[in-house]
Amino acid sequence: MNRLRLPRLLRRDGMAALLFLAPSLAGFAVFFVIPFAIGIYYSFTDQTIGGSFVGFDNYKELLASGSFRKAANNTLLFTGVSVPLLLALSLILAVLLNQRVWLRNWLQTAFILPLVVPVASVVMIWQILFDWNGSLNAWMNGLHWGRIDWLKSDGSMVVLVIMYIWKNIGYDMILFLAGLQSIPQDYYETARIEGAGKLRQLFHITLVYLTPTLFFVLLISIINSFKVFRETYLLAGDYPYDRIYMLQHYMNNMFFTLDIQRLTAAAALMVGCIVLLVTVLLSVERRFREFME
């Protein structure tokens, strides 16, 4: 009797769960899945209304565009520089704050504070600091070093990387702290008894058991690096200096000119690259976990 009632209960609970999830699933489909599918379709046509199928012609034109290649190279450069720096700095801070240090709670609050600051306020702070007439140039001029137009030089990428790290280091640090605190202390006690030093404990215990968290933080940081458009747009406008002209700038400008085919093709390529990268990272993480088991 119990065996017969169990499937009925599961089916009833499943139907109830679907009813509760239906509004969210409908909203996700209407505002995300369906528009994205339509965008993919537009990327293979020559126009949005009454267009004909042109295959990969839009993608070929996109890859031949100098503006797109410049935006893609800048985006890859930004991600390749900012994400490793962010991971290293946030991991170092997490290891330090995982110990009993002076003003530990205050330091945690200070690093998390940028997460709750509005983007417009963050940009205003950086403009005050790095503008031609900003604080940094005023100090440099006072030291007779001259002024640098940070936002219209190759140094603009440095400004963007620093702003990204400052904005996201607290979030990654909290994730690493959660991973560090989940490692059993018995491992460290056993290692100390066997004579292992701090450095050996770091490489053979901390980093090994922190690997799943490291992959997750790496994934989140890469995704967040593609969301830096708001800061760059407010900082330097529609057409910033060439070094900080990102893929999002390209797609935003294609939207204003109603070049929907290039816009959707660029969006599809970016999503495809992100999905491929995420798949590779998850595969590497799964193999590493199986190796450790």
PDB file of C-alpha atoms in Angstrom:
ATOM      1  CA  MET A   1       0.000   0.000   0.000  1.00  0.00           C
ATOM      2  CA  ASN A   2       2.770   2.429   0.924  1.00  0.00           C
ATOM      3  CA  ARG A   3       4.577   1.619  -2.333  1.00  0.00           C
ATOM      4  CA  LEU A   4       1.471   2.615  -4.304  1.00  0.00           C
ATOM      5  CA  ARG A   5       0.921   5.847  -2.388  1.00  0.00           C
ATOM      6  CA  LEU A   6       4.517   7.061  -2.731  1.00  0.00           C
ATOM      7  CA  PRO A   7       4.447   7.664  -6.529  1.00  0.00           C
ATOM      8  CA  ARG A   8       1.097   9.452  -6.153  1.00  0.00           C
ATOM      9  CA  LEU A   9       2.560  11.757  -3.509  1.00  0.00           C
ATOM     10  CA  LEU A  10       5.590  12.440  -5.671  1.00  0.00           C
ATOM     11  CA  ARG A  11       3.390  13.265  -8.662  1.00  0.00           C
ATOM     12  CA  ARG A  12       1.217  15.513  -6.505  1.00  0.00           C
ATOM     13  CA  ASP A  13       4.242  17.311  -5.069  1.00  0.00           C
ATOM     14  CA  GLY A  14       5.722  17.644  -8.546  1.00  0.00           C
ATOM     15  CA  MET A  15       2.553  19.243  -9.897  1.00  0.00           C
ATOM     16  CA  ALA A  16       2.454  21.626  -6.940  1.00  0.00           C
ATOM     17  CA  ALA A  17       6.097  22.582  -7.519  1.00  0.00           C
ATOM     18  CA  LEU A  18       5.392  23.230 -11.213  1.00  0.00           C
ATOM     19  CA  LEU A  19       2.434  25.449 -10.330  1.00  0.00           C
ATOM     20  CA  PHE A  20       4.583  27.546  -7.995  1.00  0.00           C
ATOM     21  CA  LEU A  21       7.408  27.739 -10.545  1.00  0.00           C
ATOM     22  CA  ALA A  22       5.136  28.505 -13.500  1.00  0.00           C
ATOM     23  CA  PRO A  23       5.109  32.344 -13.102  1.00  0.00           C
ATOM     24  CA  SER A  24       8.908  32.494 -12.869  1.00  0.00           C
ATOM     25  CA  LEU A  25       9.379  30.048 -15.744  1.00  0.00           C
ATOM     26  CA  ALA A  26       6.920  32.005 -17.890  1.00  0.00           C
ATOM     27  CA  GLY A  27       8.690  35.293 -17.150  1.00  0.00           C
ATOM     28  CA  PHE A  28      12.097  33.752 -17.877  1.00  0.00           C
ATOM     29  CA  ALA A  29      10.826  32.340 -21.174  1.00  0.00           C
ATOM     30  CA  VAL A  30       9.106  35.549 -22.287  1.00  0.00           C
ATOM     31  CA  PHE A  31      11.860  37.982 -21.356  1.00  0.00           C
ATOM     32  CA  PHE A  32      15.003  35.856 -21.893  1.00  0.00           C
ATOM     33  CA  VAL A  33      14.651  32.569 -23.781  1.00  0.00           C
ATOM     34  CA  ILE A  34      12.267  33.660 -26.552  1.00  0.00           C
ATOM     35  CA  PRO A  35      14.024  37.028 -27.285  1.00  0.00           C
ATOM     36  CA  PHE A  36      17.395  35.241 -27.376  1.00  0.00           C
ATOM     37  CA  ALA A  37      16.061  32.616 -29.783  1.00  0.00           C
ATOM     38  CA  ILE A  38      14.622  35.359 -32.004  1.00  0.00           C
ATOM     39  CA  GLY A  39      17.973  37.157 -31.894  1.00  0.00           C
ATOM     40  CA  ILE A  40      19.764  33.999 -33.006  1.00  0.00           C
ATOM     41  CA  TYR A  41      17.317  33.737 -35.899  1.00  0.00           C
ATOM     42  CA  TYR A  42      17.916  37.385 -36.910  1.00  0.00           C
ATOM     43  CA  SER A  43      21.668  36.775 -36.990  1.00  0.00           C
ATOM     44  CA  PHE A  44      21.109  34.439 -39.966  1.00  0.00           C
ATOM     45  CA  THR A  45      18.891  36.827 -41.978  1.00  0.00           C
ATOM     46  CA  ASP A  46      19.574  39.970 -44.011  1.00  0.00           C
ATOM     47  CA  GLN A  47      16.873  42.061 -42.272  1.00  0.00           C
ATOM     48  CA  THR A  48      14.497  41.751 -39.348  1.00  0.00           C
ATOM     49  CA  ILE A  49      11.185  42.159 -41.203  1.00  0.00           C
ATOM     50  CA  GLY A  50      10.647  39.990 -44.246  1.00  0.00           C
ATOM     51  CA  GLY A  51      14.294  38.990 -44.310  1.00  0.00           C
ATOM     52  CA  SER A  52      15.741  36.032 -46.125  1.00  0.00           C
ATOM     53  CA  PHE A  53      18.135  33.426 -44.799  1.00  0.00           C
ATOM     54  CA  VAL A  54      21.775  34.300 -45.580  1.00  0.00           C
ATOM     55  CA  GLY A  55      23.604  31.632 -43.566  1.00  0.00           C
ATOM     56  CA  PHE A  56      26.797  32.762 -41.902  1.00  0.00           C
ATOM     57  CA  ASP A  57      27.246  35.918 -44.000  1.00  0.00           C
ATOM     58  CA  ASN A  58      26.553  38.186 -41.025  1.00  0.00           C
ATOM     59  CA  TYR A  59      29.142  36.341 -38.954  1.00  0.00           C
ATOM     60  CA  LYS A  60      31.715  36.628 -41.759  1.00  0.00           C
ATOM     61  CA  GLU A  61      31.126  40.382 -42.021  1.00  0.00           C
ATOM     62  CA  LEU A  62      31.319  40.669 -38.254  1.00  0.00           C
ATOM     63  CA  LEU A  63      34.662  38.873 -38.032  1.00  0.00           C
ATOM     64  CA  ALA A  64      35.993  41.058 -40.843  1.00  0.00           C
ATOM     65  CA  SER A  65      34.998  44.236 -39.001  1.00  0.00           C
ATOM     66  CA  GLY A  66      37.927  46.116 -37.462  1.00  0.00           C
ATOM     67  CA  SER A  67      35.691  47.593 -34.747  1.00  0.00           C
ATOM     68  CA  PHE A  68      34.502  44.161 -33.655  1.00  0.00           C
ATOM     69  CA  ARG A  69      38.024  42.698 -33.598  1.00  0.00           C
ATOM     70  CA  LYS A  70      39.233  45.674 -31.565  1.00  0.00           C
ATOM     71  CA  ALA A  71      36.364  45.291 -29.080  1.00  0.00           C
ATOM     72  CA  ALA A  72      36.913  41.523 -28.802  1.00  0.00           C
ATOM     73  CA  ASN A  73      40.677  41.902 -28.263  1.00  0.00           C
ATOM     74  CA  ASN A  74      40.140  44.572 -25.588  1.00  0.00           C
ATOM     75  CA  THR A  75      37.541  42.424 -23.817  1.00  0.00           C
ATOM     76  CA  LEU A  76      39.813  39.367 -23.833  1.00  0.00           C
ATOM     77  CA  LEU A  77      42.748  41.474 -22.628  1.00  0.00           C
ATOM     78  CA  PHE A  78      40.690  42.946 -19.809  1.00  0.00           C
ATOM     79  CA  THR A  79      39.400  39.535 -18.706  1.00  0.00           C
ATOM     80  CA  GLY A  80      42.842  37.921 -19.008  1.00  0.00           C
ATOM     81  CA  VAL A  81      44.468  40.602 -16.829  1.00  0.00           C
ATOM     82  CA  SER A  82      41.778  41.491 -14.306  1.00  0.00           C
ATOM     83  CA  VAL A  83      40.462  38.021 -13.402  1.00  0.00           C
ATOM     84  CA  PRO A  84      43.825  36.440 -12.364  1.00  0.00           C
ATOM     85  CA  LEU A  85      44.701  39.570 -10.359  1.00  0.00           C
ATOM     86  CA  LEU A  86      41.290  39.526  -8.695  1.00  0.00           C
ATOM     87  CA  LEU A  87      41.569  35.824  -7.797  1.00  0.00           C
ATOM     88  CA  ALA A  88      45.074  36.206  -6.375  1.00  0.00           C
ATOM     89  CA  LEU A  89      44.285  39.302  -4.290  1.00  0.00           C
ATOM     90  CA  SER A  90      40.957  38.013  -2.979  1.00  0.00           C
ATOM     91  CA  LEU A  91      42.518  34.648  -2.039  1.00  0.00           C
ATOM     92  CA  ILE A  92      45.375  36.365  -0.182  1.00  0.00           C
ATOM     93  CA  LEU A  93      42.910  38.555   1.708  1.00  0.00           C
ATOM     94  CA  ALA A  94      40.706  35.559   2.527  1.00  0.00           C
ATOM     95  CA  VAL A  95      43.678  33.591   3.909  1.00  0.00           C
ATOM     96  CA  LEU A  96      44.727  36.569   6.028  1.00  0.00           C
ATOM     97  CA  LEU A  97      41.231  37.348   7.314  1.00  0.00           C
ATOM     98  CA  ASN A  98      40.608  33.680   8.078  1.00  0.00           C
ATOM     99  CA  GLN A  99      43.059  34.101  10.939  1.00  0.00           C
ATOM    100  CA  ARG A 100      42.754  36.174  14.079  1.00  0.00           C
ATOM    101  CA  VAL A 101      43.980  39.543  12.915  1.00  0.00           C
ATOM    102  CA  TRP A 102      43.467  42.986  14.368  1.00  0.00           C
ATOM    103  CA  LEU A 103      40.289  44.770  13.177  1.00  0.00           C
ATOM    104  CA  ARG A 104      39.203  41.687  11.271  1.00  0.00           C
ATOM    105  CA  ASN A 105      35.480  42.564  11.211  1.00  0.00           C
ATOM    106  CA  TRP A 106      36.212  46.149  10.196  1.00  0.00           C
ATOM    107  CA  LEU A 107      38.418  44.997   7.333  1.00  0.00           C
ATOM    108  CA  GLN A 108      35.771  42.584   6.082  1.00  0.00           C
ATOM    109  CA  THR A 109      33.194  45.380   6.111  1.00  0.00           C
ATOM    110  CA  ALA A 110      35.569  47.722   4.272  1.00  0.00           C
ATOM    111  CA  PHE A 111      36.172  45.234   1.456  1.00  0.00           C
ATOM    112  CA  ILE A 112      32.478  44.338   1.124  1.00  0.00           C
ATOM    113  CA  LEU A 113      31.311  47.969   1.136  1.00  0.00           C
ATOM    114  CA  PRO A 114      31.896  48.565  -2.636  1.00  0.00           C
ATOM    115  CA  LEU A 115      29.269  45.890  -3.377  1.00  0.00           C
ATOM    116  CA  VAL A 116      26.476  48.077  -1.994  1.00  0.00           C
ATOM    117  CA  VAL A 117      27.676  51.353  -3.533  1.00  0.00           C
ATOM    118  CA  PRO A 118      25.649  52.359  -6.646  1.00  0.00           C
ATOM    119  CA  VAL A 119      27.505  52.224  -9.952  1.00  0.00           C
ATOM    120  CA  ALA A 120      26.973  55.934 -10.602  1.00  0.00           C
ATOM    121  CA  SER A 121      28.603  56.806  -7.282  1.00  0.00           C
ATOM    122  CA  VAL A 122      31.525  54.464  -8.005  1.00  0.00           C
ATOM    123  CA  VAL A 123      32.089  56.091 -11.393  1.00  0.00           C
ATOM    124  CA  MET A 124      31.917  59.578  -9.889  1.00  0.00           C
ATOM    125  CA  ILE A 125      34.622  58.643  -7.362  1.00  0.00           C
ATOM    126  CA  TRP A 126      36.914  57.315 -10.106  1.00  0.00           C
ATOM    127  CA  GLN A 127      36.273  60.358 -12.284  1.00  0.00           C
ATOM    128  CA  ILE A 128      37.255  62.640  -9.430  1.00  0.00           C
ATOM    129  CA  LEU A 129      40.424  60.611  -8.992  1.00  0.00           C
ATOM    130  CA  PHE A 130      41.508  60.016 -12.620  1.00  0.00           C
ATOM    131  CA  ASP A 131      40.106  62.998 -14.533  1.00  0.00           C
ATOM    132  CA  TRP A 132      42.466  65.457 -16.248  1.00  0.00           C
ATOM    133  CA  ASN A 133      41.725  67.913 -13.431  1.00  0.00           C
ATOM    134  CA  GLY A 134      41.299  65.152 -10.863  1.00  0.00           C
ATOM    135  CA  SER A 135      43.009  64.484  -7.567  1.00  0.00           C
ATOM    136  CA  LEU A 136      45.709  62.166  -8.927  1.00  0.00           C
ATOM    137  CA  ASN A 137      46.810  64.650 -11.598  1.00  0.00           C
ATOM    138  CA  ALA A 138      46.768  67.452  -9.029  1.00  0.00           C
ATOM    139  CA  TRP A 139      49.168  65.474  -6.805  1.00  0.00           C
ATOM    140  CA  MET A 140      51.388  64.591  -9.757  1.00  0.00           C
ATOM    141  CA  ASN A 141      51.441  68.196 -10.909  1.00  0.00           C
ATOM    142  CA  GLY A 142      52.365  69.296  -7.395  1.00  0.00           C
ATOM    143  CA  LEU A 143      55.336  66.914  -7.543  1.00  0.00           C
ATOM    144  CA  HIS A 144      56.300  68.345 -10.989  1.00  0.00           C
ATOM    145  CA  TRP A 145      55.594  65.018 -12.737  1.00  0.00           C
ATOM    146  CA  GLY A 146      53.121  66.505 -15.206  1.00  0.00           C
ATOM    147  CA  ARG A 147      49.546  65.476 -15.932  1.00  0.00           C
ATOM    148  CA  ILE A 148      48.300  62.332 -17.673  1.00  0.00           C
ATOM    149  CA  ASP A 149      44.944  62.036 -19.403  1.00  0.00           C
ATOM    150  CA  TRP A 150      44.261  58.621 -17.893  1.00  0.00           C
ATOM    151  CA  LEU A 151      40.966  58.017 -19.674  1.00  0.00           C
ATOM    152  CA  LYS A 152      42.365  58.870 -23.127  1.00  0.00           C
ATOM    153  CA  SER A 153      45.575  56.874 -23.041  1.00  0.00           C
ATOM    154  CA  ASP A 154      46.655  53.245 -22.718  1.00  0.00           C
ATOM    155  CA  GLY A 155      46.474  53.808 -18.963  1.00  0.00           C
ATOM    156  CA  SER A 156      42.668  53.723 -19.291  1.00  0.00           C
ATOM    157  CA  MET A 157      42.805  49.918 -19.231  1.00  0.00           C
ATOM    158  CA  VAL A 158      44.706  50.101 -15.935  1.00  0.00           C
ATOM    159  CA  VAL A 159      42.004  52.375 -14.515  1.00  0.00           C
ATOM    160  CA  LEU A 160      39.292  49.945 -15.610  1.00  0.00           C
ATOM    161  CA  VAL A 161      41.120  46.917 -14.148  1.00  0.00           C
ATOM    162  CA  ILE A 162      41.647  48.672 -10.810  1.00  0.00           C
ATOM    163  CA  MET A 163      37.984  49.700 -10.671  1.00  0.00           C
ATOM    164  CA  TYR A 164      36.837  46.159 -11.468  1.00  0.00           C
ATOM    165  CA  ILE A 165      39.069  44.653  -8.780  1.00  0.00           C
ATOM    166  CA  TRP A 166      37.992  47.251  -6.217  1.00  0.00           C
ATOM    167  CA  LYS A 167      34.327  46.561  -6.997  1.00  0.00           C
ATOM    168  CA  ASN A 168      34.485  42.735  -6.888  1.00  0.00           C
ATOM    169  CA  ILE A 169      37.277  41.838  -4.461  1.00  0.00           C
ATOM    170  CA  GLY A 170      34.946  41.781  -1.445  1.00  0.00           C
ATOM    171  CA  TYR A 171      32.519  39.333  -3.067  1.00  0.00           C
ATOM    172  CA  ASP A 172      35.264  36.909  -4.111  1.00  0.00           C
ATOM    173  CA  MET A 173      36.906  37.222  -0.703  1.00  0.00           C
ATOM    174  CA  ILE A 174      33.667  36.165   1.024  1.00  0.00           C
ATOM    175  CA  LEU A 175      33.379  33.114  -1.250  1.00  0.00           C
ATOM    176  CA  PHE A 176      36.969  32.118  -0.490  1.00  0.00           C
ATOM    177  CA  LEU A 177      36.379  32.640   3.227  1.00  0.00           C
ATOM    178  CA  ALA A 178      33.398  30.286   3.076  1.00  0.00           C
ATOM    179  CA  GLY A 179      35.543  27.698   1.318  1.00  0.00           C
ATOM    180  CA  LEU A 180      38.393  28.070   3.816  1.00  0.00           C
ATOM    181  CA  GLN A 181      36.095  27.677   6.800  1.00  0.00           C
ATOM    182  CA  SER A 182      34.650  24.458   5.348  1.00  0.00           C
ATOM    183  CA  ILE A 183      38.067  22.741   5.452  1.00  0.00           C
ATOM    184  CA  PRO A 184      38.269  20.558   8.603  1.00  0.00           C
ATOM    185  CA  GLN A 185      40.837  21.815  11.114  1.00  0.00           C
ATOM    186  CA  ASP A 186      41.859  18.204  11.821  1.00  0.00           C
ATOM    187  CA  TYR A 187      43.828  18.213   8.568  1.00  0.00           C
ATOM    188  CA  TYR A 188      45.934  21.152   9.726  1.00  0.00           C
ATOM    189  CA  GLU A 189      46.468  19.645  13.180  1.00  0.00           C
ATOM    190  CA  THR A 190      47.627  16.350  11.659  1.00  0.00           C
ATOM    191  CA  ALA A 191      49.957  18.220   9.306  1.00  0.00           C
ATOM    192  CA  ARG A 192      51.456  20.226  12.184  1.00  0.00           C
ATOM    193  CA  ILE A 193      52.033  17.049  14.181  1.00  0.00           C
ATOM    194  CA  GLU A 194      53.863  15.543  11.204  1.00  0.00           C
ATOM    195  CA  GLY A 195      56.060  18.643  10.986  1.00  0.00           C
ATOM    196  CA  ALA A 196      54.523  20.360   7.931  1.00  0.00           C
ATOM    197  CA  GLY A 197      55.171  24.102   7.787  1.00  0.00           C
ATOM    198  CA  LYS A 198      52.781  26.899   6.822  1.00  0.00           C
ATOM    199  CA  LEU A 199      53.804  26.866   3.169  1.00  0.00           C
ATOM    200  CA  ARG A 200      53.371  23.111   2.830  1.00  0.00           C
ATOM    201  CA  GLN A 201      49.972  23.283   4.528  1.00  0.00           C
ATOM    202  CA  LEU A 202      48.954  26.009   2.079  1.00  0.00           C
ATOM    203  CA  PHE A 203      49.817  24.005  -1.044  1.00  0.00           C
ATOM    204  CA  HIS A 204      48.930  20.492   0.147  1.00  0.00           C
ATOM    205  CA  ILE A 205      45.791  21.216   2.189  1.00  0.00           C
ATOM    206  CA  THR A 206      44.364  24.694   1.635  1.00  0.00           C
ATOM    207  CA  LEU A 207      44.680  24.966  -2.140  1.00  0.00           C
ATOM    208  CA  VAL A 208      43.770  21.312  -2.744  1.00  0.00           C
ATOM    209  CA  TYR A 209      40.510  21.396  -0.768  1.00  0.00           C
ATOM    210  CA  LEU A 210      39.761  24.933  -1.960  1.00  0.00           C
ATOM    211  CA  THR A 211      39.843  23.903  -5.629  1.00  0.00           C
ATOM    212  CA  PRO A 212      36.026  23.564  -6.074  1.00  0.00           C
ATOM    213  CA  THR A 213      35.563  27.034  -4.590  1.00  0.00           C
ATOM    214  CA  LEU A 214      38.396  28.331  -6.775  1.00  0.00           C
ATOM    215  CA  PHE A 215      36.692  27.075  -9.939  1.00  0.00           C
ATOM    216  CA  PHE A 216      33.387  28.607  -8.863  1.00  0.00           C
ATOM    217  CA  VAL A 217      34.974  31.972  -8.064  1.00  0.00           C
ATOM    218  CA  LEU A 218      36.862  31.873 -11.371  1.00  0.00           C
ATOM    219  CA  LEU A 219      33.609  31.268 -13.233  1.00  0.00           C
ATOM    220  CA  ILE A 220      31.775  34.080 -11.425  1.00  0.00           C
ATOM    221  CA  SER A 221      34.689  36.482 -11.934  1.00  0.00           C
ATOM    222  CA  ILE A 222      34.827  35.805 -15.681  1.00  0.00           C
ATOM    223  CA  ILE A 223      31.090  36.396 -16.014  1.00  0.00           C
ATOM    224  CA  ASN A 224      31.367  39.617 -13.977  1.00  0.00           C
ATOM    225  CA  SER A 225      34.213  40.804 -16.204  1.00  0.00           C
ATOM    226  CA  PHE A 226      31.772  40.842 -19.126  1.00  0.00           C
ATOM    227  CA  LYS A 227      29.428  43.068 -17.087  1.00  0.00           C
ATOM    228  CA  VAL A 228      31.840  45.980 -16.746  1.00  0.00           C
ATOM    229  CA  PHE A 229      30.071  47.914 -19.521  1.00  0.00           C
ATOM    230  CA  ARG A 230      28.045  50.104 -17.151  1.00  0.00           C
ATOM    231  CA  GLU A 231      31.139  51.433 -15.448  1.00  0.00           C
ATOM    232  CA  THR A 232      32.978  51.992 -18.735  1.00  0.00           C
ATOM    233  CA  TYR A 233      29.960  53.636 -20.367  1.00  0.00           C
ATOM    234  CA  LEU A 234      29.446  56.071 -17.495  1.00  0.00           C
ATOM    235  CA  LEU A 235      33.176  56.683 -17.229  1.00  0.00           C
ATOM    236  CA  ALA A 236      34.007  57.350 -20.897  1.00  0.00           C
ATOM    237  CA  GLY A 237      30.766  57.443 -22.925  1.00  0.00           C
ATOM    238  CA  ASP A 238      29.614  55.697 -26.124  1.00  0.00           C
ATOM    239  CA  TYR A 239      32.954  55.848 -27.933  1.00  0.00           C
ATOM    240  CA  PRO A 240      35.728  55.682 -25.311  1.00  0.00           C
ATOM    241  CA  TYR A 241      39.442  55.530 -25.975  1.00  0.00           C
ATOM    242  CA  ASP A 242      40.371  52.586 -28.209  1.00  0.00           C
ATOM    243  CA  ARG A 243      41.983  50.616 -25.374  1.00  0.00           C
ATOM    244  CA  ILE A 244      38.712  50.357 -23.380  1.00  0.00           C
ATOM    245  CA  TYR A 245      36.332  49.917 -26.332  1.00  0.00           C
ATOM    246  CA  MET A 246      34.602  46.672 -25.268  1.00  0.00           C
ATOM    247  CA  LEU A 247      32.238  44.224 -26.939  1.00  0.00           C
ATOM    248  CA  GLN A 248      29.335  45.772 -25.071  1.00  0.00           C
ATOM    249  CA  HIS A 249      30.213  49.169 -26.582  1.00  0.00           C
ATOM    250  CA  TYR A 250      30.142  47.620 -30.039  1.00  0.00           C
ATOM    251  CA  MET A 251      26.758  45.986 -29.470  1.00  0.00           C
ATOM    252  CA  ASN A 252      25.347  49.126 -27.866  1.00  0.00           C
ATOM    253  CA  ASN A 253      26.399  51.223 -30.877  1.00  0.00           C
ATOM    254  CA  MET A 254      24.968  48.638 -33.279  1.00  0.00           C
ATOM    255  CA  PHE A 255      21.671  48.912 -31.396  1.00  0.00           C
ATOM    256  CA  PHE A 256      21.590  52.703 -31.803  1.00  0.00           C
ATOM    257  CA  THR A 257      22.221  52.373 -35.551  1.00  0.00           C
ATOM    258  CA  LEU A 258      19.608  49.568 -35.762  1.00  0.00           C
ATOM    259  CA  ASP A 259      22.130  47.158 -37.258  1.00  0.00           C
ATOM    260  CA  ILE A 260      20.279  44.244 -35.695  1.00  0.00           C
ATOM    261  CA  GLN A 261      22.058  41.574 -37.722  1.00  0.00           C
ATOM    262  CA  ARG A 262      25.528  42.508 -36.484  1.00  0.00           C
ATOM    263  CA  LEU A 263      24.195  43.080 -32.975  1.00  0.00           C
ATOM    264  CA  THR A 264      22.616  39.643 -32.715  1.00  0.00           C
ATOM    265  CA  ALA A 265      25.609  37.953 -34.376  1.00  0.00           C
ATOM    266  CA  ALA A 266      27.991  39.598 -31.893  1.00  0.00           C
ATOM    267  CA  ALA A 267      25.754  38.625 -28.970  1.00  0.00           C
ATOM    268  CA  ALA A 268      25.564  35.029 -30.206  1.00  0.00           C
ATOM    269  CA  LEU A 269      29.347  34.805 -30.541  1.00  0.00           C
ATOM    270  CA  MET A 270      29.890  36.243 -27.063  1.00  0.00           C
ATOM    271  CA  VAL A 271      27.376  33.859 -25.494  1.00  0.00           C
ATOM    272  CA  GLY A 272      28.906  30.949 -27.378  1.00  0.00           C
ATOM    273  CA  CYS A 273      32.388  31.803 -26.122  1.00  0.00           C
ATOM    274  CA  ILE A 274      31.122  32.113 -22.543  1.00  0.00           C
ATOM    275  CA  VAL A 275      29.270  28.784 -22.743  1.00  0.00           C
ATOM    276  CA  LEU A 276      32.346  27.068 -24.205  1.00  0.00           C
ATOM    277  CA  LEU A 277      34.576  28.500 -21.489  1.00  0.00           C
ATOM    278  CA  VAL A 278      32.147  27.496 -18.742  1.00  0.00           C
ATOM    279  CA  THR A 279      31.897  23.976 -20.179  1.00  0.00           C
ATOM    280  CA  VAL A 280      35.684  23.603 -20.228  1.00  0.00           C
ATOM    281  CA  LEU A 281      36.025  24.884 -16.653  1.00  0.00           C
ATOM    282  CA  LEU A 282      33.298  22.581 -15.352  1.00  0.00           C
ATOM    283  CA  SER A 283      34.877  19.626 -17.156  1.00  0.00           C
ATOM    284  CA  VAL A 284      38.306  20.377 -15.665  1.00  0.00           C
ATOM    285  CA  GLU A 285      36.777  20.807 -12.200  1.00  0.00           C
ATOM    286  CA  ARG A 286      34.885  17.513 -12.471  1.00  0.00           C
ATOM    287  CA  ARG A 287      38.003  15.619 -13.559  1.00  0.00           C
ATOM    288  CA  PHE A 288      39.999  17.147 -10.754  1.00  0.00           C
ATOM    289  CA  ARG A 289      37.330  16.151  -8.225  1.00  0.00           C
ATOM    290  CA  GLU A 290      37.288  12.589  -9.554  1.00  0.00           C
ATOM    291  CA  PHE A 291      41.090  12.500  -9.358  1.00  0.00           C
ATOM    292  CA  MET A 292      41.010  13.649  -5.742  1.00  0.00           C
ATOM    293  CA  GLU A 293      38.396  11.033  -4.829  1.00  0.00           C
TER     294      GLU A 293
END
